[in-house]
Short mmCIF file of C-alpha atoms and ligand atoms in Angstrom, two decimals:
data_model
loop_
_atom_site.label_atom_id
_atom_site.label_comp_id
_atom_site.label_asym_id
_atom_site.label_seq_id
_atom_site.Cartn_x
_atom_site.Cartn_y
_atom_site.Cartn_z
CA MET N 1 0.00 0.00 0.00
CA ALA N 2 1.34 3.43 -0.91
CA TYR N 3 2.32 5.57 2.07
CA ILE N 4 3.84 8.82 3.28
CA LYS N 5 6.88 8.77 5.51
CA ILE N 6 7.28 11.62 7.99
CA ASP N 7 10.82 12.17 9.19
CA ARG N 8 10.51 13.21 12.83
CA LEU N 9 14.11 14.34 13.24
CA ALA N 10 13.86 16.50 10.14
CA TYR N 11 10.72 18.15 11.48
CA GLU N 12 12.29 18.76 14.90
CA TYR N 13 15.39 20.17 13.23
CA ASN N 14 13.34 22.64 11.20
CA LEU N 15 11.34 23.69 14.26
CA ASP N 16 14.57 24.37 16.16
CA LEU N 17 15.83 26.54 13.32
CA ILE N 18 12.53 28.45 13.15
CA ALA N 19 12.49 28.99 16.91
CA SER N 20 16.06 30.26 16.90
CA LYS N 21 15.14 32.89 14.30
CA ALA N 22 11.87 33.79 16.01
CA GLY N 23 13.45 34.15 19.44
CA GLY N 24 11.93 31.08 21.06
CA TYR N 25 9.19 28.53 20.62
CA GLN N 26 6.68 30.72 22.41
CA ARG N 27 6.89 33.14 19.49
CA VAL N 28 6.13 30.61 16.78
CA ILE N 29 2.63 30.04 15.41
CA CYS N 30 2.75 26.86 13.33
CA VAL N 31 0.35 26.92 10.40
CA PHE N 32 -1.32 23.51 10.30
CA LYS N 33 -4.01 24.29 7.75
CA ASP N 34 -5.03 21.72 5.16
CA ASN N 35 -3.78 18.72 7.09
CA ALA N 36 -0.48 20.48 7.82
CA TYR N 37 0.19 21.02 4.12
CA GLY N 38 -0.63 17.39 3.39
CA HIS N 39 1.79 16.04 5.99
CA GLY N 40 -0.84 14.99 8.53
CA ALA N 41 -1.90 17.51 11.19
CA LYS N 42 -2.71 14.99 13.90
CA LEU N 43 0.58 13.21 13.36
CA LEU N 44 2.77 16.30 13.58
CA ALA N 45 0.87 18.09 16.32
CA PRO N 46 2.25 16.04 19.26
CA ILE N 47 5.79 16.41 17.92
CA ALA N 48 5.41 20.19 17.70
CA LYS N 49 3.81 20.31 21.14
CA ALA N 50 6.65 18.32 22.69
CA LYS N 51 9.09 20.83 21.21
CA GLY N 52 7.30 23.73 22.89
CA ILE N 53 4.81 24.92 20.28
CA ASN N 54 1.48 25.89 21.81
CA PHE N 55 0.00 28.08 19.10
CA VAL N 56 -1.20 26.88 15.71
CA ALA N 57 -3.22 28.35 12.86
CA VAL N 58 -5.74 26.31 10.87
CA LYS N 59 -8.27 26.89 8.11
CA ASN N 60 -11.61 26.33 9.79
CA GLU N 61 -13.39 25.10 12.91
CA ALA N 62 -13.33 21.47 11.76
CA GLU N 63 -9.54 21.59 11.60
CA ALA N 64 -9.39 23.40 14.94
CA LYS N 65 -11.53 20.68 16.59
CA GLU N 66 -9.04 18.03 15.52
CA LEU N 67 -6.27 19.77 17.47
CA GLU N 68 -8.18 21.28 20.38
CA ASP N 69 -6.89 18.79 22.92
CA ILE N 70 -3.29 19.39 21.95
CA PHE N 71 -2.78 23.15 21.66
CA ASP N 72 -4.03 25.90 23.97
CA ASN N 73 -4.10 28.53 21.23
CA ILE N 74 -5.71 27.83 17.86
CA LEU N 75 -6.22 30.60 15.35
CA ILE N 76 -8.78 30.02 12.61
CA LEU N 77 -7.78 31.81 9.42
CA SER N 78 -10.80 31.38 7.10
CA HIS N 79 -13.92 31.57 9.22
CA HIS N 80 -17.48 32.32 8.11
CA PRO N 81 -19.21 33.84 11.13
CA HIS N 82 -22.36 32.05 12.30
CA GLY N 83 -22.88 33.43 15.78
CA GLY N 84 -21.94 30.18 17.51
CA GLU N 85 -18.19 30.74 17.67
CA ASN N 86 -16.26 28.54 20.10
CA GLU N 87 -14.80 30.35 23.10
CA LYS N 88 -11.74 28.10 22.98
CA PHE N 89 -10.66 29.26 19.56
CA ILE N 90 -9.33 32.54 18.18
CA TYR N 91 -10.80 33.85 14.95
CA ALA N 92 -9.04 35.98 12.33
CA LEU N 93 -11.26 38.93 11.44
CA ASN N 94 -10.89 39.20 7.66
CA GLU N 95 -13.90 41.40 6.95
CA LYS N 96 -15.26 44.32 8.95
CA ASN N 97 -18.88 43.40 8.26
CA ASP N 98 -18.30 40.21 10.21
CA ILE N 99 -18.03 42.08 13.51
CA LYS N 100 -21.77 42.14 14.07
CA LYS N 101 -22.19 38.48 13.07
CA ILE N 102 -19.69 36.99 15.52
CA LYS N 103 -20.79 35.83 18.97
CA LYS N 104 -20.02 38.23 21.84
CA ASN N 105 -16.81 37.66 23.79
CA THR N 106 -15.20 35.73 20.95
CA LYS N 107 -11.42 36.08 20.74
CA ILE N 108 -10.27 37.92 17.63
CA HIS N 109 -7.09 38.59 15.72
CA LEU N 110 -7.63 41.62 13.53
CA VAL N 111 -6.25 41.32 9.99
CA ILE N 112 -4.72 44.52 8.59
CA ASP N 113 -4.64 44.93 4.82
CA THR N 114 -1.19 46.36 4.26
CA ASN N 115 -1.32 46.07 0.45
CA MET N 116 -2.09 42.47 -0.40
CA HIS N 117 -5.78 43.37 -0.69
CA ARG N 118 -6.85 39.82 -0.01
CA ASN N 119 -8.36 40.18 3.46
CA GLY N 120 -8.54 42.59 6.36
CA ILE N 121 -9.16 46.22 7.15
CA LEU N 122 -7.16 49.24 6.01
CA PRO N 123 -4.85 51.03 8.45
CA GLU N 124 -7.10 54.10 8.06
CA GLU N 125 -10.03 52.14 9.44
CA ILE N 126 -8.32 50.99 12.63
CA GLN N 127 -9.77 53.60 14.96
CA GLU N 128 -13.35 52.96 13.83
CA ILE N 129 -12.91 49.18 13.96
CA LEU N 130 -11.43 49.17 17.46
CA TYR N 131 -14.48 51.12 18.54
CA GLU N 132 -16.83 48.65 16.85
CA LEU N 133 -15.04 45.65 18.36
CA ARG N 134 -15.52 47.14 21.80
CA ASN N 135 -19.15 47.96 21.01
CA HIS N 136 -19.84 44.35 20.08
CA ASN N 137 -17.89 42.97 23.03
CA LEU N 138 -15.37 41.12 20.94
CA GLN N 139 -12.05 40.39 22.61
CA LEU N 140 -9.13 41.71 20.62
CA HIS N 141 -6.19 39.38 21.33
CA GLY N 142 -3.98 40.00 18.33
CA VAL N 143 -3.28 41.89 15.15
CA MET N 144 -1.87 40.36 12.00
CA MET N 145 -1.06 40.92 8.33
CA HIS N 146 0.13 38.76 5.44
CA PHE N 147 2.91 39.43 2.94
CA ALA N 148 2.01 39.28 -0.74
CA GLY N 149 5.53 38.67 -1.97
CA SER N 150 7.96 37.84 0.79
CA ASP N 151 9.81 35.58 -1.64
CA GLU N 152 10.00 38.18 -4.39
CA MET N 153 13.08 40.36 -4.35
CA ASP N 154 11.17 43.60 -4.76
CA ALA N 155 10.28 46.43 -2.40
CA SER N 156 6.75 45.22 -1.58
CA TYR N 157 8.01 43.43 1.53
CA PHE N 158 9.35 46.70 2.96
CA VAL N 159 6.27 48.71 1.97
CA GLN N 160 4.02 46.24 3.77
CA LYS N 161 6.30 46.08 6.80
CA GLN N 162 6.19 49.84 7.08
CA LYS N 163 2.40 49.92 6.86
CA PHE N 164 2.14 47.31 9.60
CA GLN N 165 4.53 49.31 11.77
CA TYR N 166 2.28 52.32 11.28
CA ALA N 167 -0.78 50.22 12.22
CA LYS N 168 0.94 48.93 15.34
CA GLU N 169 1.88 52.40 16.53
CA LEU N 170 -1.66 53.59 15.97
CA ILE N 171 -3.03 50.69 17.99
CA TYR N 172 -0.50 51.22 20.81
CA ASN N 173 -1.55 54.87 20.94
CA LEU N 174 -5.26 54.22 20.86
CA LEU N 175 -5.35 51.32 23.30
CA GLN N 176 -2.53 52.37 25.60
CA GLU N 177 -2.41 49.88 28.52
CA ASP N 178 -4.87 47.56 26.77
CA ALA N 179 -2.38 47.03 23.94
CA LYS N 180 0.14 45.41 26.30
CA ASN N 181 -1.24 41.90 25.90
CA LEU N 182 -1.83 42.01 22.17
CA ILE N 183 0.06 39.61 19.93
CA PHE N 184 1.30 40.96 16.62
CA HIS N 185 2.31 38.67 13.79
CA SER N 186 3.14 39.18 10.15
CA HIS N 187 6.06 36.99 9.07
CA ASN N 188 5.28 33.81 7.12
CA SER N 189 7.99 31.30 6.16
CA GLU N 190 9.87 33.26 3.54
CA ALA N 191 9.53 36.54 5.40
CA LEU N 192 11.02 35.03 8.57
CA PHE N 193 13.97 33.54 6.74
CA ARG N 194 14.48 36.72 4.76
CA ALA N 195 14.32 38.90 7.89
CA ASN N 196 16.31 36.40 9.97
CA THR N 197 15.00 37.92 13.22
CA LEU N 198 11.65 39.27 14.40
CA GLU N 199 10.65 42.60 15.87
CA ASP N 200 10.61 42.40 19.67
CA ASP N 201 6.83 42.64 19.79
CA GLU N 202 6.07 40.05 17.09
CA TYR N 203 5.38 36.37 16.70
CA CYS N 204 5.83 34.61 13.36
CA ARG N 205 3.22 32.50 11.58
CA VAL N 206 4.96 29.87 9.52
CA GLY N 207 3.71 27.06 7.31
CA LEU N 208 5.88 25.59 4.59
CA VAL N 209 9.25 26.17 6.22
CA GLN N 210 8.33 23.70 8.99
CA PHE N 211 8.35 21.03 6.32
CA GLY N 212 11.78 21.87 4.97
CA TYR N 213 11.16 24.22 2.08
CA ALA N 214 12.31 27.83 1.84
CA TYR N 215 13.64 29.84 -1.03
CA PHE N 216 15.91 31.79 1.32
CA SER N 217 17.41 28.83 3.16
CA LYS N 218 19.10 25.65 2.04
CA ASP N 219 19.70 24.68 5.65
CA LEU N 220 16.44 22.80 6.14
CA HIS N 221 15.42 19.15 5.98
CA ARG N 222 12.52 17.80 3.95
CA VAL N 223 10.01 16.14 6.24
CA LEU N 224 7.83 14.18 3.84
CA SER N 225 8.54 11.46 1.34
CA LEU N 226 5.98 9.54 -0.68
CA TRP N 227 6.35 5.84 -1.44
CA ALA N 228 4.51 3.34 -3.61
CA GLU N 229 4.50 -0.46 -3.61
CA ARG N 230 4.66 -2.77 -6.60
CA LEU N 231 1.45 -4.33 -7.84
CA SER N 232 2.92 -6.31 -10.73
CA GLN N 233 5.91 -6.63 -13.05
CA ARG N 234 6.51 -7.82 -16.62
CA ILE N 235 8.78 -7.60 -19.62
CA LEU N 236 7.49 -5.05 -22.07
CA LYS N 237 8.66 -6.32 -25.46
CA LYS N 238 10.12 -4.07 -28.12
CA GLY N 239 7.22 -2.31 -29.86
CA GLN N 240 4.70 -2.93 -27.06
CA CYS N 241 2.96 -0.09 -25.26
CA VAL N 242 1.92 0.36 -21.63
CA GLY N 243 -1.04 2.16 -20.10
CA TYR N 244 -3.92 4.30 -21.38
CA GLY N 245 -3.58 5.44 -24.96
CA GLY N 246 -0.37 3.45 -25.33
CA VAL N 247 1.73 6.60 -25.33
CA TYR N 248 4.85 4.80 -24.19
CA ASN N 249 6.23 2.46 -26.79
CA ALA N 250 9.21 0.25 -25.87
CA LYS N 251 12.21 0.74 -28.15
CA GLU N 252 13.69 -2.49 -26.85
CA ASP N 253 12.68 -5.19 -24.37
CA ILE N 254 12.41 -3.57 -20.97
CA GLU N 255 11.50 -4.79 -17.47
CA ILE N 256 8.70 -2.66 -16.11
CA ALA N 257 6.61 -2.62 -12.93
CA THR N 258 3.32 -1.04 -11.90
CA TYR N 259 3.08 0.73 -8.53
CA ASP N 260 0.01 1.48 -6.44
CA LEU N 261 -0.15 5.26 -6.56
CA GLY N 262 -2.07 7.48 -8.97
CA TYR N 263 -3.80 10.78 -9.37
CA ALA N 264 -6.62 9.74 -7.01
CA ASP N 265 -3.98 9.88 -4.30
CA GLY N 266 -3.53 13.57 -5.02
CA LEU N 267 -0.69 13.48 -7.51
CA LEU N 268 -0.92 15.76 -10.49
CA ARG N 269 -1.57 13.55 -13.50
CA TYR N 270 1.47 12.84 -15.64
CA ASP N 271 0.20 12.50 -19.21
CA GLY N 272 3.16 10.60 -20.61
CA LYS N 273 4.66 13.64 -22.33
CA GLY N 274 8.18 14.75 -21.44
CA ASP N 275 10.57 12.79 -19.24
CA PHE N 276 9.47 12.54 -15.65
CA TYR N 277 12.16 10.99 -13.44
CA LEU N 278 11.52 9.60 -9.99
CA PRO N 279 14.14 10.08 -7.23
CA SER N 280 15.81 6.73 -8.00
CA GLY N 281 16.31 7.84 -11.61
CA LYS N 282 13.56 5.64 -13.05
CA LYS N 283 11.25 7.18 -15.63
CA ILE N 284 7.45 6.98 -15.45
CA LEU N 285 6.31 5.16 -18.58
CA GLY N 286 3.04 6.19 -20.22
CA LYS N 287 0.12 8.03 -18.69
CA MET N 288 -0.49 7.83 -14.97
CA SER N 289 -3.68 5.96 -14.04
CA MET N 290 -6.11 6.85 -11.26
CA ASP N 291 -4.58 4.40 -8.80
CA SER N 292 -1.31 3.35 -10.39
CA PHE N 293 1.58 4.19 -12.67
CA SER N 294 4.14 2.12 -14.53
CA CYS N 295 7.86 2.70 -14.69
CA GLU N 296 11.14 0.82 -15.05
CA ASN N 297 11.17 -1.88 -12.40
CA ASN N 298 12.54 -0.55 -9.12
CA GLY N 299 11.89 -3.51 -6.87
CA GLU N 300 9.11 -3.81 -4.33
CA THR N 301 8.91 -0.14 -3.40
CA ILE N 302 9.69 3.12 -5.07
CA CYS N 303 10.03 6.66 -3.77
CA VAL N 304 7.85 9.02 -5.76
CA ILE N 305 8.50 12.30 -3.92
CA ASP N 306 11.43 13.18 -1.70
CA ASP N 307 11.57 16.81 -2.81
CA ALA N 308 8.28 18.37 -3.89
CA ASN N 309 10.14 20.99 -5.91
CA VAL N 310 11.00 18.39 -8.56
CA MET N 311 7.37 17.62 -9.33
CA ALA N 312 6.43 21.30 -8.90
CA GLU N 313 8.93 22.32 -11.56
CA PHE N 314 7.78 19.65 -13.96
CA PHE N 315 4.16 20.76 -13.64
CA ASN N 316 5.00 24.46 -13.53
CA THR N 317 3.58 24.96 -10.05
CA ILE N 318 4.85 25.37 -6.48
CA SER N 319 5.84 22.86 -3.80
CA TYR N 320 2.83 23.97 -1.71
CA GLU N 321 0.41 22.61 -4.31
CA ILE N 322 2.19 19.27 -4.70
CA LEU N 323 2.24 18.68 -0.94
CA VAL N 324 -1.21 19.93 0.01
CA LYS N 325 -2.94 17.82 -2.64
CA LEU N 326 -1.65 14.55 -1.17
CA SER N 327 -4.76 12.66 -0.16
CA PRO N 328 -5.63 12.56 3.55
CA ASN N 329 -6.47 8.89 2.90
CA LEU N 330 -2.87 7.93 2.25
CA LYS N 331 -1.32 6.03 5.12
CA ARG N 332 1.21 8.18 7.02
CA ILE N 333 3.95 6.84 9.22
CA VAL N 334 6.48 8.65 11.43
CA VAL N 335 9.99 7.30 11.26
C1 PLP F 401 -0.90 29.86 4.67
C2 PLP F 401 -0.72 31.06 5.47
C3 PLP F 401 0.48 31.28 6.18
C4 PLP F 401 1.69 30.40 6.06
O1 PLP F 401 2.40 30.73 4.90
P1 PLP F 401 3.80 30.00 4.57
O2 PLP F 401 4.27 30.70 3.35
O3 PLP F 401 3.49 28.57 4.32
O4 PLP F 401 4.69 30.21 5.75
C5 PLP F 401 0.53 32.37 7.03
N1 PLP F 401 -0.51 33.22 7.14
C6 PLP F 401 -1.65 33.07 6.44
C7 PLP F 401 -2.74 34.06 6.63
C8 PLP F 401 -1.79 31.99 5.58
O5 PLP F 401 -2.91 31.86 4.88
#
């Protein structure tokens, strides 16, 4: 049966590196959304907790519920208010019209739109929004923003940083003593590794870098690898084809095998065009099927992903997409 291997030491190593840049584990919010980027949220959570992480961010309440017994602080990033918000969780406020829809006393992190224009309120609206939050008895626990291009070498990172600084100062001024317990966070993976340190009053909020990928750092370890097991093997004779549409045609007799992993497991579908090499150097032969693919025989098992960038480059996408699409139904083991 195909499976995902999670390398515990690699994960712990990456967390140590993140914490050293952030100034301690207490200043790291681990983003665990979408099954921890396909790695398995419930599997990684106890490892992160044992390291000293006690703050995670997830997509929605269902994801938060899965982790509620492990972490004290869970921030929900993409919430649709329904008036029955859970007092245990913290909700990102992405839209000012949501203030009146959220249950009283709910804990909030206010999102500031510092130029990404995806979510949040403008710095100019802060005064009015703080007033409204108080009016509706919502508990402001934190203030956050998101970088649009922390991995792009342009000035946008600095423009956004400056806007957030302005927002912070405004909030400090308006709230005075009440601002003392607020948590501010802006840096995602690339921003943290680009900045190398955090402002004294900030936490970071990191996703991908936990799993060993960062444009700005080579000093990380990949956490996930994907493996498939052999279903069958045969000699493909010169001139014979394998798979749907017969797009691979053997130029000479070749020993091939079929492995139990396909696009239903969340892989992008290889259509038999271009050379796609697996980590062991074997080439996928013909189109990938729903639940299997064929390649040169590699023995009983074969590694399909040990670095998501390889597949990402082939399909002209990013490592995030390759990882997050891996089916939650795949077996995951920690080694
Ligand atoms: C996904 C996400 C992150 C994590 O981003 P990485 O680039 O994976 O570190 C942080 N903040 C928000 C709001 C996100 O949606």
